[in-house]
């Protein structure tokens, strides 16, 4: 058999498989290596099937926490921190998603270049007088959000969500109705759980 399959769950050893075969209390005419390959192929097929058939409707978090367009940056930061999330859609006056604010938007506005990180900002703050966070005072969400927002409808598959995450370099996808109003949100964590068969 050719070995061109993704690996199964980490930590599974050939001895584990051999013991499992002994536990079957019957005659099994395959080697532990063959059994492992069958398991890995089945695991890959299951993961691909879940990616093709699972939709955002099944895995999204709903209702979703949203920010207002005119909300102050400081208020938005408190809102996100208080709910333990790192980003949220921004709604206009009609309740339609018009942008997204995430940690990356804060960090970019604070002067981080390239792939912004909290430690990069801390490093700059420690090396210069004052703190870069002061530059955010007086701003509203509308002035530093990422817009237009990348959104999708509830019937988008996990496979297509994964492609959007990679293509757009985003970590969350607001799910909206036909009028652009938020129904929920899918994060990378939601996606990983779904592809592992966890809901």
Short mmCIF file of N, CA and C in Angstrom, two decimals:
data_model
loop_
_atom_site.label_atom_id
_atom_site.label_comp_id
_atom_site.label_asym_id
_atom_site.label_seq_id
_atom_site.Cartn_x
_atom_site.Cartn_y
_atom_site.Cartn_z
N UNK A 1 0.84 -1.20 0.00
CA UNK A 1 0.00 0.00 0.00
C UNK A 1 0.87 1.25 0.00
N UNK A 2 0.44 2.26 -0.74
CA UNK A 2 1.20 3.50 -0.73
C UNK A 2 0.85 4.30 0.51
N UNK A 3 1.80 5.10 0.98
CA UNK A 3 1.55 5.92 2.16
C UNK A 3 1.53 7.37 1.73
N UNK A 4 0.35 7.84 1.43
CA UNK A 4 0.18 9.22 1.01
C UNK A 4 -0.99 9.85 1.75
N UNK A 5 -1.15 9.47 2.98
CA UNK A 5 -2.31 9.94 3.74
C UNK A 5 -1.88 10.82 4.90
N UNK A 6 -2.73 11.78 5.29
CA UNK A 6 -2.46 12.57 6.48
C UNK A 6 -2.38 11.68 7.71
N UNK A 7 -1.72 12.13 8.71
CA UNK A 7 -1.60 11.34 9.93
C UNK A 7 -2.87 11.41 10.74
N UNK A 8 -3.08 10.42 11.58
CA UNK A 8 -4.24 10.40 12.47
C UNK A 8 -3.95 11.17 13.72
N UNK A 9 -4.70 10.91 14.78
CA UNK A 9 -4.50 11.64 16.03
C UNK A 9 -3.06 11.48 16.52
N UNK A 10 -2.45 12.53 17.02
CA UNK A 10 -1.09 12.45 17.49
C UNK A 10 -0.96 11.52 18.68
N UNK A 11 0.19 10.87 18.78
CA UNK A 11 0.45 10.03 19.93
C UNK A 11 0.06 8.59 19.75
N UNK A 12 -0.66 8.23 18.68
CA UNK A 12 -1.06 6.85 18.47
C UNK A 12 0.13 6.06 17.94
N UNK A 13 0.53 5.03 18.65
CA UNK A 13 1.69 4.25 18.25
C UNK A 13 1.26 2.93 17.62
N UNK A 14 2.22 2.27 16.97
CA UNK A 14 1.93 0.98 16.37
C UNK A 14 1.55 -0.03 17.46
N UNK A 15 2.17 0.10 18.64
CA UNK A 15 1.83 -0.80 19.74
C UNK A 15 0.40 -0.61 20.19
N UNK A 16 -0.07 0.65 20.17
CA UNK A 16 -1.46 0.92 20.52
C UNK A 16 -2.39 0.18 19.56
N UNK A 17 -2.06 0.23 18.27
CA UNK A 17 -2.89 -0.43 17.27
C UNK A 17 -2.84 -1.94 17.45
N UNK A 18 -1.63 -2.45 17.71
CA UNK A 18 -1.47 -3.90 17.91
C UNK A 18 -2.32 -4.36 19.09
N UNK A 19 -2.30 -3.59 20.17
CA UNK A 19 -3.11 -3.94 21.34
C UNK A 19 -4.60 -3.89 21.01
N UNK A 20 -4.98 -2.90 20.21
CA UNK A 20 -6.38 -2.80 19.81
C UNK A 20 -6.80 -4.02 19.00
N UNK A 21 -5.90 -4.48 18.13
CA UNK A 21 -6.20 -5.67 17.32
C UNK A 21 -6.36 -6.90 18.23
N UNK A 22 -5.50 -7.01 19.28
CA UNK A 22 -5.63 -8.12 20.23
C UNK A 22 -6.98 -8.04 20.95
N UNK A 23 -7.40 -6.81 21.25
CA UNK A 23 -8.65 -6.63 21.98
C UNK A 23 -9.87 -7.05 21.17
N UNK A 24 -9.72 -7.19 19.85
CA UNK A 24 -10.85 -7.55 19.00
C UNK A 24 -11.25 -9.02 19.17
N UNK A 25 -10.39 -9.85 19.82
CA UNK A 25 -10.70 -11.25 20.13
C UNK A 25 -11.13 -12.04 18.89
N UNK A 26 -10.53 -11.80 17.79
CA UNK A 26 -10.84 -12.55 16.58
C UNK A 26 -9.62 -12.60 15.69
N UNK A 27 -9.73 -13.25 14.56
CA UNK A 27 -8.61 -13.35 13.64
C UNK A 27 -8.62 -12.14 12.71
N UNK A 28 -7.58 -11.32 12.79
CA UNK A 28 -7.46 -10.15 11.94
C UNK A 28 -6.20 -10.32 11.11
N UNK A 29 -6.37 -10.46 9.80
CA UNK A 29 -5.24 -10.77 8.93
C UNK A 29 -4.64 -9.50 8.32
N UNK A 30 -4.28 -8.59 9.15
CA UNK A 30 -3.56 -7.40 8.67
C UNK A 30 -2.44 -7.12 9.66
N UNK A 31 -1.39 -6.49 9.14
CA UNK A 31 -0.29 -6.13 10.04
C UNK A 31 -0.67 -4.83 10.76
N UNK A 32 -0.01 -4.56 11.87
CA UNK A 32 -0.28 -3.28 12.55
C UNK A 32 -0.05 -2.09 11.63
N UNK A 33 0.98 -2.19 10.75
CA UNK A 33 1.24 -1.08 9.82
C UNK A 33 0.09 -0.88 8.86
N UNK A 34 -0.44 -1.99 8.32
CA UNK A 34 -1.59 -1.90 7.42
C UNK A 34 -2.80 -1.30 8.14
N UNK A 35 -3.01 -1.79 9.38
CA UNK A 35 -4.15 -1.30 10.15
C UNK A 35 -4.03 0.21 10.39
N UNK A 36 -2.81 0.63 10.70
CA UNK A 36 -2.60 2.06 10.94
C UNK A 36 -2.88 2.87 9.68
N UNK A 37 -2.42 2.35 8.52
CA UNK A 37 -2.65 3.07 7.27
C UNK A 37 -4.14 3.14 6.95
N UNK A 38 -4.85 2.03 7.19
CA UNK A 38 -6.31 2.04 6.98
C UNK A 38 -6.95 3.09 7.88
N UNK A 39 -6.51 3.12 9.14
CA UNK A 39 -7.08 4.08 10.08
C UNK A 39 -6.82 5.51 9.62
N UNK A 40 -5.59 5.77 9.19
CA UNK A 40 -5.24 7.12 8.76
C UNK A 40 -6.03 7.53 7.53
N UNK A 41 -6.19 6.60 6.59
CA UNK A 41 -6.96 6.92 5.39
C UNK A 41 -8.42 7.19 5.75
N UNK A 42 -8.97 6.37 6.63
CA UNK A 42 -10.36 6.56 7.05
C UNK A 42 -10.51 7.90 7.76
N UNK A 43 -9.51 8.24 8.58
CA UNK A 43 -9.54 9.52 9.30
C UNK A 43 -9.52 10.68 8.30
N UNK A 44 -8.66 10.58 7.27
CA UNK A 44 -8.58 11.63 6.26
C UNK A 44 -9.88 11.74 5.48
N UNK A 45 -10.48 10.59 5.14
CA UNK A 45 -11.76 10.62 4.42
C UNK A 45 -12.84 11.27 5.27
N UNK A 46 -12.86 10.94 6.56
CA UNK A 46 -13.85 11.51 7.47
C UNK A 46 -13.67 13.02 7.57
N UNK A 47 -12.41 13.46 7.67
CA UNK A 47 -12.14 14.90 7.77
C UNK A 47 -12.57 15.63 6.50
N UNK A 48 -12.27 15.03 5.32
CA UNK A 48 -12.67 15.65 4.05
C UNK A 48 -14.19 15.70 3.92
N UNK A 49 -14.85 14.62 4.35
CA UNK A 49 -16.32 14.60 4.29
C UNK A 49 -16.92 15.69 5.17
N UNK A 50 -16.38 15.83 6.38
CA UNK A 50 -16.87 16.87 7.28
C UNK A 50 -16.65 18.25 6.68
N UNK A 51 -15.49 18.46 6.02
CA UNK A 51 -15.20 19.76 5.43
C UNK A 51 -16.18 20.09 4.31
N UNK A 52 -16.58 19.05 3.53
CA UNK A 52 -17.48 19.28 2.39
C UNK A 52 -18.93 19.43 2.82
N UNK A 53 -19.32 18.80 3.90
CA UNK A 53 -20.75 18.73 4.25
C UNK A 53 -21.15 19.59 5.45
N UNK A 54 -20.20 19.95 6.28
CA UNK A 54 -20.53 20.78 7.45
C UNK A 54 -20.67 22.23 7.00
N UNK A 55 -21.74 22.89 7.45
CA UNK A 55 -21.96 24.29 7.06
C UNK A 55 -21.77 25.21 8.26
N UNK A 56 -21.63 26.48 7.93
CA UNK A 56 -21.47 27.49 8.98
C UNK A 56 -22.63 27.46 9.96
N UNK A 57 -23.81 27.18 9.46
CA UNK A 57 -25.00 27.14 10.33
C UNK A 57 -24.81 26.17 11.49
N UNK A 58 -24.06 25.08 11.24
CA UNK A 58 -23.88 24.03 12.25
C UNK A 58 -22.79 24.36 13.26
N UNK A 59 -21.85 25.22 12.89
CA UNK A 59 -20.68 25.40 13.76
C UNK A 59 -20.51 26.83 14.27
N UNK A 60 -21.32 27.77 13.76
CA UNK A 60 -21.11 29.16 14.16
C UNK A 60 -21.55 29.41 15.60
N UNK A 61 -20.94 30.42 16.19
CA UNK A 61 -21.36 30.90 17.50
C UNK A 61 -22.45 31.95 17.29
N UNK A 62 -23.57 31.78 17.98
CA UNK A 62 -24.69 32.69 17.79
C UNK A 62 -25.45 32.83 19.12
N UNK A 63 -25.88 34.04 19.45
CA UNK A 63 -25.66 35.30 18.74
C UNK A 63 -24.21 35.75 18.84
N UNK A 64 -23.84 36.68 17.99
CA UNK A 64 -22.47 37.14 17.93
C UNK A 64 -22.36 38.51 18.60
N UNK A 65 -21.25 38.73 19.31
CA UNK A 65 -20.98 40.05 19.90
C UNK A 65 -20.58 41.01 18.79
N UNK A 66 -21.21 42.17 18.74
CA UNK A 66 -20.92 43.15 17.69
C UNK A 66 -20.56 44.50 18.29
N UNK A 67 -19.78 45.26 17.53
CA UNK A 67 -19.40 46.62 17.91
C UNK A 67 -20.19 47.62 17.10
N UNK A 68 -20.32 48.83 17.64
CA UNK A 68 -20.99 49.90 16.91
C UNK A 68 -19.97 50.75 16.17
N UNK A 69 -20.39 51.31 15.07
CA UNK A 69 -19.50 52.10 14.22
C UNK A 69 -18.93 53.31 14.95
N UNK A 70 -19.72 53.91 15.81
CA UNK A 70 -19.30 55.14 16.51
C UNK A 70 -18.72 54.86 17.90
N UNK A 71 -18.56 53.60 18.24
CA UNK A 71 -18.01 53.24 19.55
C UNK A 71 -16.54 53.71 19.65
N UNK A 72 -16.15 54.27 20.79
CA UNK A 72 -14.77 54.70 20.98
C UNK A 72 -13.84 53.48 21.04
N UNK A 73 -12.59 53.67 20.61
CA UNK A 73 -11.63 52.58 20.60
C UNK A 73 -11.47 51.98 21.99
N UNK A 74 -11.43 52.83 23.00
CA UNK A 74 -11.26 52.34 24.36
C UNK A 74 -12.46 51.51 24.79
N UNK A 75 -13.64 51.93 24.41
CA UNK A 75 -14.86 51.20 24.73
C UNK A 75 -14.88 49.85 24.01
N UNK A 76 -14.44 49.87 22.74
CA UNK A 76 -14.40 48.63 21.96
C UNK A 76 -13.42 47.64 22.59
N UNK A 77 -12.27 48.14 23.05
CA UNK A 77 -11.27 47.27 23.67
C UNK A 77 -11.83 46.64 24.95
N UNK A 78 -12.53 47.46 25.75
CA UNK A 78 -13.13 46.92 26.98
C UNK A 78 -14.21 45.90 26.65
N UNK A 79 -14.98 46.18 25.61
CA UNK A 79 -16.06 45.28 25.19
C UNK A 79 -15.48 43.91 24.82
N UNK A 80 -14.43 43.91 23.99
CA UNK A 80 -13.82 42.65 23.54
C UNK A 80 -13.18 41.91 24.72
N UNK A 81 -12.42 42.67 25.53
CA UNK A 81 -11.73 42.04 26.66
C UNK A 81 -12.73 41.45 27.65
N UNK A 82 -13.81 42.17 27.88
CA UNK A 82 -14.80 41.71 28.85
C UNK A 82 -15.51 40.44 28.44
N UNK A 83 -15.54 40.18 27.13
CA UNK A 83 -16.21 38.98 26.64
C UNK A 83 -15.23 37.89 26.23
N UNK A 84 -13.95 38.18 26.43
CA UNK A 84 -12.93 37.15 26.15
C UNK A 84 -12.82 36.80 24.68
N UNK A 85 -13.08 37.78 23.80
CA UNK A 85 -12.93 37.54 22.36
C UNK A 85 -11.88 38.50 21.80
N UNK A 86 -11.31 38.16 20.66
CA UNK A 86 -10.22 38.96 20.10
C UNK A 86 -10.65 39.75 18.87
N UNK A 87 -11.94 39.70 18.54
CA UNK A 87 -12.42 40.47 17.41
C UNK A 87 -13.92 40.34 17.30
N UNK A 88 -14.53 41.29 16.55
CA UNK A 88 -15.99 41.26 16.40
C UNK A 88 -16.38 42.06 15.17
N UNK A 89 -17.54 41.71 14.58
CA UNK A 89 -18.06 42.51 13.46
C UNK A 89 -18.47 43.89 13.95
N UNK A 90 -18.46 44.84 13.02
CA UNK A 90 -18.92 46.20 13.30
C UNK A 90 -20.21 46.43 12.52
N UNK A 91 -21.25 46.96 13.21
CA UNK A 91 -22.53 47.20 12.57
C UNK A 91 -22.74 48.68 12.31
N UNK A 92 -23.34 48.99 11.15
CA UNK A 92 -23.72 50.38 10.88
C UNK A 92 -25.07 50.68 11.53
N UNK A 93 -25.62 51.84 11.26
CA UNK A 93 -26.86 52.25 11.89
C UNK A 93 -28.07 51.40 11.52
N UNK A 94 -27.94 50.62 10.42
CA UNK A 94 -29.05 49.74 10.01
C UNK A 94 -28.91 48.32 10.56
N UNK A 95 -27.81 48.07 11.32
CA UNK A 95 -27.58 46.73 11.84
C UNK A 95 -26.90 45.81 10.84
N UNK A 96 -26.30 46.39 9.81
CA UNK A 96 -25.62 45.61 8.76
C UNK A 96 -24.12 45.58 9.06
N UNK A 97 -23.49 44.43 8.84
CA UNK A 97 -22.05 44.31 9.07
C UNK A 97 -21.30 45.16 8.04
N UNK A 98 -20.49 46.10 8.54
CA UNK A 98 -19.76 46.99 7.63
C UNK A 98 -18.26 46.91 7.83
N UNK A 99 -17.81 46.14 8.80
CA UNK A 99 -16.38 46.00 9.04
C UNK A 99 -16.15 45.01 10.16
N UNK A 100 -14.87 44.81 10.47
CA UNK A 100 -14.48 43.91 11.56
C UNK A 100 -13.34 44.58 12.32
N UNK A 101 -13.37 44.50 13.62
CA UNK A 101 -12.24 44.98 14.44
C UNK A 101 -11.66 43.78 15.19
N UNK A 102 -10.35 43.65 15.10
CA UNK A 102 -9.67 42.57 15.82
C UNK A 102 -8.41 43.14 16.49
N UNK A 103 -7.74 42.28 17.23
CA UNK A 103 -6.48 42.68 17.85
C UNK A 103 -5.52 43.24 16.81
N UNK A 104 -5.51 42.64 15.62
CA UNK A 104 -4.59 43.10 14.58
C UNK A 104 -4.85 44.55 14.20
N UNK A 105 -6.13 44.96 14.18
CA UNK A 105 -6.44 46.35 13.84
C UNK A 105 -5.91 47.30 14.90
N UNK A 106 -6.06 46.92 16.18
CA UNK A 106 -5.49 47.74 17.25
C UNK A 106 -3.97 47.83 17.10
N UNK A 107 -3.35 46.68 16.88
CA UNK A 107 -1.89 46.65 16.83
C UNK A 107 -1.36 47.45 15.63
N UNK A 108 -2.01 47.33 14.49
CA UNK A 108 -1.58 48.09 13.31
C UNK A 108 -1.70 49.59 13.57
N UNK A 109 -2.82 49.98 14.20
CA UNK A 109 -3.03 51.41 14.48
C UNK A 109 -2.00 51.92 15.47
N UNK A 110 -1.50 51.03 16.29
CA UNK A 110 -0.49 51.41 17.28
C UNK A 110 0.91 51.41 16.68
N UNK A 111 1.02 51.15 15.39
CA UNK A 111 2.31 51.26 14.73
C UNK A 111 3.03 49.97 14.46
N UNK A 112 2.43 48.84 14.78
CA UNK A 112 3.10 47.56 14.52
C UNK A 112 3.15 47.32 13.01
N UNK A 113 4.24 46.85 12.52
CA UNK A 113 4.43 46.58 11.10
C UNK A 113 4.53 45.07 10.87
N UNK A 114 4.31 44.67 9.62
CA UNK A 114 4.43 43.25 9.28
C UNK A 114 3.34 42.46 9.96
N UNK A 115 3.72 41.38 10.61
CA UNK A 115 2.77 40.55 11.36
C UNK A 115 2.72 41.08 12.78
N UNK A 116 1.73 41.93 13.10
CA UNK A 116 1.71 42.57 14.42
C UNK A 116 1.49 41.57 15.54
N UNK A 117 2.11 41.86 16.66
CA UNK A 117 1.94 40.99 17.83
C UNK A 117 1.95 41.84 19.09
N UNK A 118 1.35 41.31 20.15
CA UNK A 118 1.34 42.02 21.42
C UNK A 118 2.76 42.25 21.91
N UNK A 119 3.62 41.25 21.81
CA UNK A 119 4.99 41.40 22.29
C UNK A 119 5.75 42.45 21.47
N UNK A 120 5.44 42.56 20.20
CA UNK A 120 6.08 43.59 19.38
C UNK A 120 5.73 44.98 19.89
N UNK A 121 4.46 45.19 20.27
CA UNK A 121 4.04 46.48 20.82
C UNK A 121 4.68 46.72 22.18
N UNK A 122 4.69 45.69 23.02
CA UNK A 122 5.31 45.83 24.34
C UNK A 122 6.78 46.21 24.19
N UNK A 123 7.45 45.58 23.23
CA UNK A 123 8.86 45.87 23.00
C UNK A 123 9.05 47.34 22.60
N UNK A 124 8.18 47.85 21.72
CA UNK A 124 8.30 49.25 21.30
C UNK A 124 7.98 50.19 22.44
N UNK A 125 6.95 49.86 23.25
CA UNK A 125 6.58 50.71 24.37
C UNK A 125 7.73 50.83 25.37
N UNK A 126 8.41 49.72 25.60
CA UNK A 126 9.49 49.72 26.57
C UNK A 126 10.70 50.48 26.06
N UNK A 127 10.81 50.64 24.73
CA UNK A 127 12.00 51.29 24.17
C UNK A 127 11.79 52.75 23.81
N UNK A 128 10.56 53.27 23.97
CA UNK A 128 10.30 54.67 23.60
C UNK A 128 9.51 55.35 24.71
N UNK A 129 9.67 56.70 24.83
CA UNK A 129 8.90 57.42 25.86
C UNK A 129 7.41 57.34 25.55
N UNK A 130 6.60 57.24 26.58
CA UNK A 130 5.16 57.16 26.38
C UNK A 130 4.77 55.79 25.86
N UNK A 131 3.51 55.58 25.72
CA UNK A 131 3.04 54.28 25.24
C UNK A 131 2.23 54.46 23.96
N UNK A 132 2.43 53.55 23.03
CA UNK A 132 1.75 53.66 21.74
C UNK A 132 0.24 53.60 21.86
N UNK A 133 -0.25 53.06 22.97
CA UNK A 133 -1.70 52.94 23.11
C UNK A 133 -2.37 54.31 23.18
N UNK A 134 -1.58 55.35 23.57
CA UNK A 134 -2.17 56.68 23.66
C UNK A 134 -2.62 57.18 22.30
N UNK A 135 -2.02 56.66 21.22
CA UNK A 135 -2.42 57.08 19.88
C UNK A 135 -3.85 56.68 19.55
N UNK A 136 -4.41 55.75 20.30
CA UNK A 136 -5.76 55.28 20.03
C UNK A 136 -6.83 56.13 20.69
N UNK A 137 -6.43 56.93 21.66
CA UNK A 137 -7.41 57.73 22.38
C UNK A 137 -8.08 58.72 21.42
N UNK A 138 -9.36 58.82 21.52
CA UNK A 138 -10.08 59.76 20.67
C UNK A 138 -10.56 59.16 19.36
N UNK A 139 -10.09 57.95 19.03
CA UNK A 139 -10.54 57.30 17.79
C UNK A 139 -11.85 56.57 18.01
N UNK A 140 -12.62 56.44 16.94
CA UNK A 140 -13.80 55.58 16.97
C UNK A 140 -13.49 54.32 16.18
N UNK A 141 -14.33 53.33 16.36
CA UNK A 141 -14.16 52.06 15.65
C UNK A 141 -14.11 52.29 14.14
N UNK A 142 -14.91 53.22 13.65
CA UNK A 142 -14.97 53.48 12.21
C UNK A 142 -13.62 53.89 11.65
N UNK A 143 -12.75 54.45 12.50
CA UNK A 143 -11.47 54.98 12.01
C UNK A 143 -10.37 53.95 11.92
N UNK A 144 -10.56 52.76 12.47
CA UNK A 144 -9.47 51.79 12.38
C UNK A 144 -9.93 50.36 12.08
N UNK A 145 -11.24 50.18 11.87
CA UNK A 145 -11.73 48.82 11.56
C UNK A 145 -11.25 48.40 10.17
N UNK A 146 -11.26 47.10 9.93
CA UNK A 146 -11.00 46.56 8.61
C UNK A 146 -12.31 46.52 7.84
N UNK A 147 -12.35 47.21 6.71
CA UNK A 147 -13.59 47.28 5.92
C UNK A 147 -13.25 47.28 4.42
N UNK A 148 -14.11 46.72 3.61
CA UNK A 148 -15.35 46.05 3.97
C UNK A 148 -15.07 44.71 4.65
N UNK A 149 -16.03 44.24 5.43
CA UNK A 149 -15.86 42.97 6.12
C UNK A 149 -16.01 41.81 5.14
N UNK A 150 -15.23 40.76 5.38
CA UNK A 150 -15.43 39.50 4.64
C UNK A 150 -16.52 38.75 5.39
N UNK A 151 -17.63 38.48 4.72
CA UNK A 151 -18.75 37.78 5.35
C UNK A 151 -19.20 36.63 4.46
N UNK A 152 -20.09 35.81 4.98
CA UNK A 152 -20.63 34.69 4.20
C UNK A 152 -22.03 34.37 4.72
N UNK A 153 -22.75 33.58 3.94
CA UNK A 153 -24.08 33.13 4.37
C UNK A 153 -23.94 31.81 5.13
N UNK A 154 -25.02 31.40 5.79
CA UNK A 154 -24.96 30.26 6.69
C UNK A 154 -24.76 28.92 5.98
N UNK A 155 -24.94 28.89 4.67
CA UNK A 155 -24.78 27.61 3.96
C UNK A 155 -23.36 27.39 3.42
N UNK A 156 -22.44 28.29 3.71
CA UNK A 156 -21.05 28.08 3.27
C UNK A 156 -20.48 26.87 4.00
N UNK A 157 -19.71 26.04 3.28
CA UNK A 157 -19.16 24.83 3.89
C UNK A 157 -17.88 25.13 4.67
N UNK A 158 -17.54 24.20 5.56
CA UNK A 158 -16.29 24.33 6.33
C UNK A 158 -15.09 24.39 5.39
N UNK A 159 -15.16 23.64 4.30
CA UNK A 159 -14.06 23.64 3.32
C UNK A 159 -13.87 25.04 2.73
N UNK A 160 -14.98 25.70 2.36
CA UNK A 160 -14.88 27.04 1.78
C UNK A 160 -14.49 28.08 2.84
N UNK A 161 -14.93 27.88 4.08
CA UNK A 161 -14.51 28.78 5.16
C UNK A 161 -13.00 28.68 5.35
N UNK A 162 -12.48 27.46 5.32
CA UNK A 162 -11.04 27.26 5.47
C UNK A 162 -10.28 27.98 4.36
N UNK A 163 -10.80 27.90 3.12
CA UNK A 163 -10.15 28.57 1.99
C UNK A 163 -10.17 30.09 2.18
N UNK A 164 -11.31 30.62 2.68
CA UNK A 164 -11.40 32.06 2.91
C UNK A 164 -10.41 32.51 3.98
N UNK A 165 -10.28 31.73 5.05
CA UNK A 165 -9.33 32.07 6.11
C UNK A 165 -7.91 32.20 5.54
N UNK A 166 -7.56 31.25 4.69
CA UNK A 166 -6.20 31.26 4.12
C UNK A 166 -6.04 32.40 3.11
N UNK A 167 -7.02 32.53 2.22
CA UNK A 167 -6.92 33.53 1.14
C UNK A 167 -6.93 34.95 1.67
N UNK A 168 -7.76 35.22 2.67
CA UNK A 168 -7.92 36.59 3.18
C UNK A 168 -7.09 36.86 4.44
N UNK A 169 -6.39 35.85 4.94
CA UNK A 169 -5.59 35.99 6.18
C UNK A 169 -6.46 36.52 7.32
N UNK A 170 -7.59 35.88 7.54
CA UNK A 170 -8.50 36.28 8.62
C UNK A 170 -8.66 35.11 9.59
N UNK A 171 -9.15 35.43 10.78
CA UNK A 171 -9.32 34.40 11.82
C UNK A 171 -10.77 34.20 12.21
N UNK A 172 -11.67 34.99 11.65
CA UNK A 172 -13.09 34.89 11.99
C UNK A 172 -13.90 35.31 10.78
N UNK A 173 -15.09 34.73 10.66
CA UNK A 173 -15.95 35.03 9.52
C UNK A 173 -17.37 35.31 10.01
N UNK A 174 -17.83 36.57 9.95
CA UNK A 174 -19.22 36.85 10.30
C UNK A 174 -20.16 36.15 9.31
N UNK A 175 -21.20 35.51 9.84
CA UNK A 175 -22.21 34.85 9.01
C UNK A 175 -23.45 35.74 9.02
N UNK A 176 -23.92 36.13 7.83
CA UNK A 176 -24.99 37.12 7.73
C UNK A 176 -26.17 36.59 6.93
N UNK A 177 -27.32 37.24 7.14
CA UNK A 177 -28.49 36.91 6.32
C UNK A 177 -28.38 37.65 4.99
N UNK A 178 -29.41 37.54 4.17
CA UNK A 178 -29.36 38.12 2.83
C UNK A 178 -29.26 39.64 2.85
N UNK A 179 -29.64 40.26 3.99
CA UNK A 179 -29.57 41.71 4.10
C UNK A 179 -28.28 42.19 4.77
N UNK A 180 -27.38 41.26 5.08
CA UNK A 180 -26.11 41.65 5.68
C UNK A 180 -26.14 41.74 7.19
N UNK A 181 -27.23 41.33 7.80
CA UNK A 181 -27.32 41.38 9.26
C UNK A 181 -26.72 40.11 9.86
N UNK A 182 -26.02 40.25 11.00
CA UNK A 182 -25.27 39.11 11.54
C UNK A 182 -26.16 38.02 12.13
N UNK A 183 -25.84 36.78 11.78
CA UNK A 183 -26.51 35.61 12.37
C UNK A 183 -25.61 34.91 13.36
N UNK A 184 -24.31 35.01 13.15
CA UNK A 184 -23.34 34.34 14.01
C UNK A 184 -21.94 34.60 13.50
N UNK A 185 -20.99 33.86 14.03
CA UNK A 185 -19.59 34.03 13.61
C UNK A 185 -18.90 32.68 13.70
N UNK A 186 -18.00 32.41 12.75
CA UNK A 186 -17.18 31.19 12.77
C UNK A 186 -15.74 31.61 12.94
N UNK A 187 -15.07 31.06 13.96
CA UNK A 187 -13.67 31.36 14.20
C UNK A 187 -12.82 30.15 13.78
N UNK A 188 -11.51 30.35 13.78
CA UNK A 188 -10.62 29.22 13.45
C UNK A 188 -10.82 28.08 14.45
N UNK A 189 -11.06 28.42 15.70
CA UNK A 189 -11.29 27.38 16.70
C UNK A 189 -12.55 26.58 16.37
N UNK A 190 -13.61 27.27 15.98
CA UNK A 190 -14.84 26.57 15.57
C UNK A 190 -14.55 25.62 14.42
N UNK A 191 -13.76 26.11 13.46
CA UNK A 191 -13.48 25.31 12.27
C UNK A 191 -12.66 24.06 12.62
N UNK A 192 -11.64 24.24 13.44
CA UNK A 192 -10.80 23.09 13.82
C UNK A 192 -11.64 22.05 14.56
N UNK A 193 -12.48 22.51 15.47
CA UNK A 193 -13.33 21.58 16.22
C UNK A 193 -14.25 20.81 15.27
N UNK A 194 -14.81 21.52 14.30
CA UNK A 194 -15.73 20.88 13.36
C UNK A 194 -15.01 19.81 12.54
N UNK A 195 -13.80 20.12 12.09
CA UNK A 195 -13.06 19.17 11.25
C UNK A 195 -12.54 17.98 12.06
N UNK A 196 -12.56 18.10 13.37
CA UNK A 196 -12.19 16.97 14.23
C UNK A 196 -13.42 16.23 14.72
N UNK A 197 -14.57 16.62 14.18
CA UNK A 197 -15.81 15.95 14.56
C UNK A 197 -16.35 16.39 15.88
N UNK A 198 -15.87 17.54 16.41
CA UNK A 198 -16.35 18.06 17.69
C UNK A 198 -17.27 19.23 17.41
N UNK A 199 -18.40 19.27 18.04
CA UNK A 199 -19.33 20.40 17.84
C UNK A 199 -19.56 21.08 19.16
#
